[in-house]
Short mmCIF file of C-alpha atoms in Angstrom, two decimals:
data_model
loop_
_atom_site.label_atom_id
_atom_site.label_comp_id
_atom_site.label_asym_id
_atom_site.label_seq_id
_atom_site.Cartn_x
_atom_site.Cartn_y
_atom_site.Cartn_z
CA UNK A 1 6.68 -17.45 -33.62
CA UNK A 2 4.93 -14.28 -32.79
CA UNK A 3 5.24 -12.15 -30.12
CA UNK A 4 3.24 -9.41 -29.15
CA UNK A 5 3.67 -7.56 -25.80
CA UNK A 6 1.29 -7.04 -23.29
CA UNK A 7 0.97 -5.15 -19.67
CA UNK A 8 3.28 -6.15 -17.55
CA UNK A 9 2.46 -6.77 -13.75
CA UNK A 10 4.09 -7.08 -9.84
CA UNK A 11 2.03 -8.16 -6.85
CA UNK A 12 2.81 -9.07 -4.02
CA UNK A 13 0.43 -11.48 -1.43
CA UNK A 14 0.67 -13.27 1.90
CA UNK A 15 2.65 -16.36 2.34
CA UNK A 16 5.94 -17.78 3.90
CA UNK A 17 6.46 -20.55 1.35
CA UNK A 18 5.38 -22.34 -2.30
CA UNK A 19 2.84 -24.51 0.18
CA UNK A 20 1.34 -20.99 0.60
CA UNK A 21 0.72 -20.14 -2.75
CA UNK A 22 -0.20 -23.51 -3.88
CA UNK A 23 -3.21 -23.11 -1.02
CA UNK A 24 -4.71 -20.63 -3.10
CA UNK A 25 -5.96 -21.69 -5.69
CA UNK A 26 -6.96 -18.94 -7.80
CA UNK A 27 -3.22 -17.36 -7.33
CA UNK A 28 -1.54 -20.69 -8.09
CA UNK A 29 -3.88 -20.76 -11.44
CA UNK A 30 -1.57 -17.52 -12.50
CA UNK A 31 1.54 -19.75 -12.14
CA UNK A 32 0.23 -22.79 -13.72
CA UNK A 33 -0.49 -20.79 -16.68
CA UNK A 34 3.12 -19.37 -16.63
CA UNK A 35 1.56 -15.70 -16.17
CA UNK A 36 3.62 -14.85 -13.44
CA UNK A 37 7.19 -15.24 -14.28
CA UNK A 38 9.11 -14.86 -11.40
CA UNK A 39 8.32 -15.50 -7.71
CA UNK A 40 10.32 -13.90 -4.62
CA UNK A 41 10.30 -14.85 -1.34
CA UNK A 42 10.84 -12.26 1.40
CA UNK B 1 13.17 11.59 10.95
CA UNK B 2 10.16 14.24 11.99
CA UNK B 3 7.02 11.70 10.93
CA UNK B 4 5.82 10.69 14.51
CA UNK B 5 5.81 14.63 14.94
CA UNK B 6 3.00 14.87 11.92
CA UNK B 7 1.19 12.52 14.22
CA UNK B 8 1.50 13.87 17.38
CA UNK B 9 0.22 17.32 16.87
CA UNK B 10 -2.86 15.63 16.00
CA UNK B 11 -3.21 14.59 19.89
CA UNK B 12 -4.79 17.03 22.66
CA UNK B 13 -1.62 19.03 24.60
CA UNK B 14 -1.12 16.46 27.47
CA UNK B 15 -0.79 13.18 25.09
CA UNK B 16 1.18 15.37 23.16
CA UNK B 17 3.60 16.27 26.35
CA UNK B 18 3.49 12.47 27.77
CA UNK B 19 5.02 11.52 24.16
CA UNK B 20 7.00 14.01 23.62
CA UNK B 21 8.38 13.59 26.94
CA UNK B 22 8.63 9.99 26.72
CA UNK B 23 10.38 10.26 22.96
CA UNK B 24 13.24 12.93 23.67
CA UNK B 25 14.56 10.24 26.63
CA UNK B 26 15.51 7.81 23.94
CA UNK B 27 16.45 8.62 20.60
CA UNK B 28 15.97 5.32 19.00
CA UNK B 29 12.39 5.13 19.93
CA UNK B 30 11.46 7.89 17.59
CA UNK B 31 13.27 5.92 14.58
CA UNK B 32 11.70 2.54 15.28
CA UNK B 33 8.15 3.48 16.26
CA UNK B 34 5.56 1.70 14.05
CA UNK B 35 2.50 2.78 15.58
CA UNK B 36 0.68 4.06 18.25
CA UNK B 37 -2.24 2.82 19.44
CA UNK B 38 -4.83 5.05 21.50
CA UNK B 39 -8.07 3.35 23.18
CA UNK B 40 -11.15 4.54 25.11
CA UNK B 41 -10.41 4.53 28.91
CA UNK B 42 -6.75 2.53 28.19
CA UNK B 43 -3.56 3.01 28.41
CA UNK B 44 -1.63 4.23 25.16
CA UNK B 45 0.34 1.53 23.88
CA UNK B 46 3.23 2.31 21.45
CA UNK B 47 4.19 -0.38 18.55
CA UNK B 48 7.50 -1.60 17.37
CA UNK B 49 8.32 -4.09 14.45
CA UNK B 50 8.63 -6.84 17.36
CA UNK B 51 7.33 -5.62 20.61
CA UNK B 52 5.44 -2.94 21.95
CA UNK B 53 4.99 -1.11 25.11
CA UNK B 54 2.60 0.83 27.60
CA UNK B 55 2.71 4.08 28.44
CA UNK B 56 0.72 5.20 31.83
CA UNK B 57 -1.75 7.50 30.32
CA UNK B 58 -5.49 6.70 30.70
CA UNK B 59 -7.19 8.19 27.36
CA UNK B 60 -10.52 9.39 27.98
CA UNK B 61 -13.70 8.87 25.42
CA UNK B 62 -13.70 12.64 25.26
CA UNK B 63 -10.01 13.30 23.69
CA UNK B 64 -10.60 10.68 21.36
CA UNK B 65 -12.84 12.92 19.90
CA UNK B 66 -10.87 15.32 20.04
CA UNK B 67 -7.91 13.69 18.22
CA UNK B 68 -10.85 12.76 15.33
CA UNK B 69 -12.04 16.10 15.01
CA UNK B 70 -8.69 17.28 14.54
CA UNK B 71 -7.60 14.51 12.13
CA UNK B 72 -10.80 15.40 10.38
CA UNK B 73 -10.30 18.94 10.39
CA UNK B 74 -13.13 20.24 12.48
CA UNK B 75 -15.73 18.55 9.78
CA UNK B 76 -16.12 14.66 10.86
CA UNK B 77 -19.12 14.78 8.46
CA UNK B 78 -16.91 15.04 5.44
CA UNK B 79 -14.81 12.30 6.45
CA UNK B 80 -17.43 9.69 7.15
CA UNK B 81 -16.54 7.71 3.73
CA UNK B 82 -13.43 7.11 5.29
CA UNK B 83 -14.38 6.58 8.24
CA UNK B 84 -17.16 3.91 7.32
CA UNK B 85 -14.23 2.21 5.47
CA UNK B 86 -12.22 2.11 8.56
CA UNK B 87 -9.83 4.07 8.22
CA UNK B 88 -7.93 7.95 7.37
CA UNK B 89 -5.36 8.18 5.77
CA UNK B 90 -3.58 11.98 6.78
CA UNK B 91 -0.64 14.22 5.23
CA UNK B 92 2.18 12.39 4.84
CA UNK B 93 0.72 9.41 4.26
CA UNK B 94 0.09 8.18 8.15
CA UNK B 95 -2.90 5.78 7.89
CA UNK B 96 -5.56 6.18 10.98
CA UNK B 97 -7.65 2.91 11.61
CA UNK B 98 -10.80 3.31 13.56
CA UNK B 99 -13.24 0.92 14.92
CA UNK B 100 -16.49 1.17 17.54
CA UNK B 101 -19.68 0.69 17.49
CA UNK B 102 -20.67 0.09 13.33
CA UNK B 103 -23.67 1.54 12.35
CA UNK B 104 -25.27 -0.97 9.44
CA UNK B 105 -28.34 -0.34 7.02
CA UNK B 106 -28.77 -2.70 4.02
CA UNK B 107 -26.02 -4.84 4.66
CA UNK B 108 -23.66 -1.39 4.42
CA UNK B 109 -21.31 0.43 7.17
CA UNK B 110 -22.91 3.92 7.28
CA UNK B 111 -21.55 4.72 10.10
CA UNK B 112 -19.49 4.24 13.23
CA UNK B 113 -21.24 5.71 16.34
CA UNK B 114 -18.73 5.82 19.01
CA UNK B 115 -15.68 5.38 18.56
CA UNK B 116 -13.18 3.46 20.92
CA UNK B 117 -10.08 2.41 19.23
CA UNK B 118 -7.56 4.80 16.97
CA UNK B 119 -4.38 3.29 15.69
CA UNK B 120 -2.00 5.23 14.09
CA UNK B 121 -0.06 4.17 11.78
CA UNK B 122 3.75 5.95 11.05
CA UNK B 123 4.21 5.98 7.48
CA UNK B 124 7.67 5.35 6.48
CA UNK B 125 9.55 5.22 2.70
CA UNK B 126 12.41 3.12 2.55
CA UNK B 127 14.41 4.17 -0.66
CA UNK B 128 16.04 1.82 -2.43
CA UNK B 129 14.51 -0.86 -0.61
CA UNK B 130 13.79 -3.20 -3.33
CA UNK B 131 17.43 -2.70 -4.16
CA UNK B 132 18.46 -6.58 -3.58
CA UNK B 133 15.64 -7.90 -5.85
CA UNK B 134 16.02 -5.79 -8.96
CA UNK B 135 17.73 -7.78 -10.72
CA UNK B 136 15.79 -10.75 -10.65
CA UNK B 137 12.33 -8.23 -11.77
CA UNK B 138 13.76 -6.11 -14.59
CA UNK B 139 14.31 -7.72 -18.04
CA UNK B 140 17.41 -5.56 -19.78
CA UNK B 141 17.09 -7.60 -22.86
CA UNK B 142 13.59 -6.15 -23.79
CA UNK B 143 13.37 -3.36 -21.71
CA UNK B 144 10.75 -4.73 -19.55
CA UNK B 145 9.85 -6.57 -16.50
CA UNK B 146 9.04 -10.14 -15.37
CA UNK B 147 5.22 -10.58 -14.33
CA UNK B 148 6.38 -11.03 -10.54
CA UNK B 149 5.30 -12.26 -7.60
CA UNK B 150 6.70 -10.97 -4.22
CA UNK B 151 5.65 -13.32 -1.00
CA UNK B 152 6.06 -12.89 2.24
CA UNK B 153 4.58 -13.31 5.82
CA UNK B 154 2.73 -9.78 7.04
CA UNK B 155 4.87 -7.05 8.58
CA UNK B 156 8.07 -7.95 6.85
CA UNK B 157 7.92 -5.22 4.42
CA UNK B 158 6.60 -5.82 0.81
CA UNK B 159 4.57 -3.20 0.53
CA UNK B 160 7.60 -1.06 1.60
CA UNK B 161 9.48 -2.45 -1.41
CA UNK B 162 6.86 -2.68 -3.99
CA UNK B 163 6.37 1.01 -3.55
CA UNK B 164 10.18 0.87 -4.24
CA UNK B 165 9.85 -0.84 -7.26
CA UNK B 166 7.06 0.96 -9.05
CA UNK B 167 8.59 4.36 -8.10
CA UNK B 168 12.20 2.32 -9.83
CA UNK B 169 10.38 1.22 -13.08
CA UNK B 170 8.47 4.43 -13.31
CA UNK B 171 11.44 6.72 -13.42
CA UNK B 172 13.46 4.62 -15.18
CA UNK B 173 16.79 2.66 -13.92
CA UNK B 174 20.38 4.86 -15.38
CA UNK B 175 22.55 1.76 -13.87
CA UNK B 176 20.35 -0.33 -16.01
CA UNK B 177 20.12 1.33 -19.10
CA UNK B 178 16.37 0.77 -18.31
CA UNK B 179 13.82 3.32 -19.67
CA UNK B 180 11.06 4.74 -17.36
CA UNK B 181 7.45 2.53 -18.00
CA UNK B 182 3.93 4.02 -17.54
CA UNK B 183 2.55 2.58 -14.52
CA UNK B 184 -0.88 1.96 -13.27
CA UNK B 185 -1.12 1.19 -9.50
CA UNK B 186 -4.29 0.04 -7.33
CA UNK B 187 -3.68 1.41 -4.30
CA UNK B 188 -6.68 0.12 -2.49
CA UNK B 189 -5.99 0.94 0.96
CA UNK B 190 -3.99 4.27 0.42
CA UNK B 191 -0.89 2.42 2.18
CA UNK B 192 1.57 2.62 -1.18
CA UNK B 193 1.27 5.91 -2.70
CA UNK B 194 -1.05 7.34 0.53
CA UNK B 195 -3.04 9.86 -1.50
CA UNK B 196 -3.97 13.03 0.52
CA UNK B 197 -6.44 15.23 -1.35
CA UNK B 198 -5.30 13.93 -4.33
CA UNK B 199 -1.52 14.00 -4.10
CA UNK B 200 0.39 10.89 -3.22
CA UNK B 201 2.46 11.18 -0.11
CA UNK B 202 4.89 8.67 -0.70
CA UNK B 203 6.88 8.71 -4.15
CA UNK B 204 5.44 6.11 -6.53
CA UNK B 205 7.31 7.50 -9.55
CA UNK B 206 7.22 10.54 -11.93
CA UNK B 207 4.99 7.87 -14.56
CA UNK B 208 2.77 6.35 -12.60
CA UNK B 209 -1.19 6.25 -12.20
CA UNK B 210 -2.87 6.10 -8.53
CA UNK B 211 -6.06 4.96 -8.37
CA UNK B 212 -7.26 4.62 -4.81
CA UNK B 213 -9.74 3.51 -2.35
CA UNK B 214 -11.38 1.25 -4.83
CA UNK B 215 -10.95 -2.98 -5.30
CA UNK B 216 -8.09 -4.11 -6.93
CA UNK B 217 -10.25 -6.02 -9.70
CA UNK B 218 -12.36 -2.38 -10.52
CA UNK B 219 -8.78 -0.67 -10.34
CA UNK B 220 -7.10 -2.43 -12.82
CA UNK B 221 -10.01 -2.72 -15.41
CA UNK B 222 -10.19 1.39 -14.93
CA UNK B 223 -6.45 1.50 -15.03
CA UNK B 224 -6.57 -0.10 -18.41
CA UNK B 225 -9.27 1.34 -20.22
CA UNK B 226 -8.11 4.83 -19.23
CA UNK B 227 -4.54 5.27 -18.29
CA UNK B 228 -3.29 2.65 -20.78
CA UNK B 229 -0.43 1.38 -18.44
CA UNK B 230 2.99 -0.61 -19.45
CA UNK B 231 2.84 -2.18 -15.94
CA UNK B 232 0.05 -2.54 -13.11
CA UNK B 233 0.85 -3.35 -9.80
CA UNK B 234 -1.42 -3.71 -6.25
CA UNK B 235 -0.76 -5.26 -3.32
CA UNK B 236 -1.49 -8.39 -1.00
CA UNK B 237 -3.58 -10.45 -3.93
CA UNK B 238 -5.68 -13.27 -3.04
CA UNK B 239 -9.44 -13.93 -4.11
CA UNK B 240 -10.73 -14.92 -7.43
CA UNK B 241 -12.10 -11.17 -8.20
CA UNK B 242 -8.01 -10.34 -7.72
CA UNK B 243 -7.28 -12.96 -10.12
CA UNK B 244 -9.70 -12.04 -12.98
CA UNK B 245 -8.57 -8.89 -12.83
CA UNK B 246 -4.92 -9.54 -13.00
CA UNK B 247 -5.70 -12.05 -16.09
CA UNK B 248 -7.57 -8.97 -17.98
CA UNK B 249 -4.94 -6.96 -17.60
CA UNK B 250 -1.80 -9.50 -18.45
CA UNK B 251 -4.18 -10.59 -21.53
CA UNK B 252 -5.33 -6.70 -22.13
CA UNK B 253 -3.17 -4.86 -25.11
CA UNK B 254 -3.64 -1.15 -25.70
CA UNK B 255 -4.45 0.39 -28.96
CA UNK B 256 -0.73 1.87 -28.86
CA UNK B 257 0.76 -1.47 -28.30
CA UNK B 258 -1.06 -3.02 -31.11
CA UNK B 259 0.30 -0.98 -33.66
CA UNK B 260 3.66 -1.25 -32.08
CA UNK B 261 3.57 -5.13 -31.79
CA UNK B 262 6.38 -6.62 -33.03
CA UNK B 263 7.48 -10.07 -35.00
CA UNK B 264 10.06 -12.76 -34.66
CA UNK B 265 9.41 -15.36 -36.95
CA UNK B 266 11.25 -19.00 -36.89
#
């Protein structure tokens, strides 16, 4: 398998909970595709 | 703690006595304030995380001029970008929002005629804030991070720690054995790195790229067509434009990392 890395990212965005992000579409799209790797809640 | 002081001597003498005044009699007030809030023919009210207060002092229309003239250093003229945008940002990274009466032409803000509402905003940088979650961002194996995405409800701090972060992954993590990464951040309403005249106020990191007062989705395509970033990062994402952008750049490779690319093969 090849691997070739990319940029790397952090963002942060409104929300209290996954219901949030799910909302948004065009955010939850980035998860969906397994682009963003890690989520954390504050 | 001196930053309310870099706001206050922006006020005319007697709001800067009634503060002053009112700040000495309690210590913790000048640790906690968040904000304070001056309007046309009001009283000043002074903002905590979760309360705020009154204080009796009637501002008139005339010293909020005043306090604008001085925040825009005798020259309101050369601050009226800002201004139409709705805000100043001011050394040491304070951010001053303003709103009155919007002039429009073509759909545009070109200017705002009189003004009636200042709120000024303490600027604060919490070091090692993002302490709790590095773990859980920074990838030892490979040197790198996790694409991550850092939620919260507004006020609670996560602009606070992302500036954290980047200024963590920029110069590099000793405890970590983690190696300092080029950063690019969109900083597109001054608040993270709080560029004044071109230097950042707050510390983002000894590696790290500010590019200001612009959308995140024209930010990051600038970021990586010139600056050539191992990690963007902007805050409080949420429309489509943010989205595209953030694609582009996870899907972008730079020239250097394409003749660094590397193989595993199965």
């Amino acid at each position: 398998m090849l691997y070739v890395h990319g940029v790397k990212g952090i963002f942060t965005m409104h929300g209290s909970n996954l219901d949030d992000i799910k909302n948004n579409k065009a955010v939850f799209k980035l998860i969906e595709n397994k682009q963003i790797e890690k989520i954390l809640f504050i | 703690m001196n930053e309310i002081y870099d706001v206050i001597k922006y006020f005319p003498i007697n709001i800067q006595n009634t503060l002053k005044e009112i700040l000495s009699s309690n210590s913790k007030l000048e640790k906690d304030i968040h904000e304070i809030r001056i309007r046309s023919e009001r009283p000043i009210f002074l903002g905590f995380a979760n309360s705020n207060f009154g204080i009796d002092y009637i501002v008139s229309q005339t010293e909020i001029l005043q306090i604008l003239e001085r925040v825009c250093e005798n020259s309101i003229y050369a601050y009226k970008n800002q201004i139409c945008n709705g805000f100043i940002t001011i050394k040491g990274g304070h951010r001053i929002g303003i709103v009155g009466t919007v002039v429009i032409e073509n759909g545009r803000v070109i200017n705002i005629k009189y003004v009636t509402s200042l709120n000024f905003r303490i600027a604060r940088q919490v070091i090692d804030s993002s302490n709790n979650i590095l773990k859980e961002v920074i990838n030892t194996d490979r040197n790198t991070i996790y694409n991550t995405l850092i939620v919260s409800p507004p006020g609670k701090g996560k602009t606070t720690i992302l500036r954290d972060l980047i200024r963590k992954i920029s110069n590099g993590i000793k405890e970590m054995n983690f190696n300092g990464k080029t950063c690019g951040l969109v900083d597109e309403r001054g608040e993270i790195a709080a560029t004044y005249k071109g230097i950042p106020q707050n510390d983002v990191g000894m590696r790290t790229d500010v590019v200001d007062n612009i959308s995140k989705n024209d930010g990051i395509k600038m970021l990586i067509r010139s600056m050539a970033p191992e990690i963007v990062a902007c805050d409080e994402i949420g429309t489509i434009e943010d989205v595209e952008a953030i694609e582009y750049a996870l899907c972008s490779r730079s020239k250097r990392n394409l003749y660094n690319a590397w193989f595993k093969f199965r």
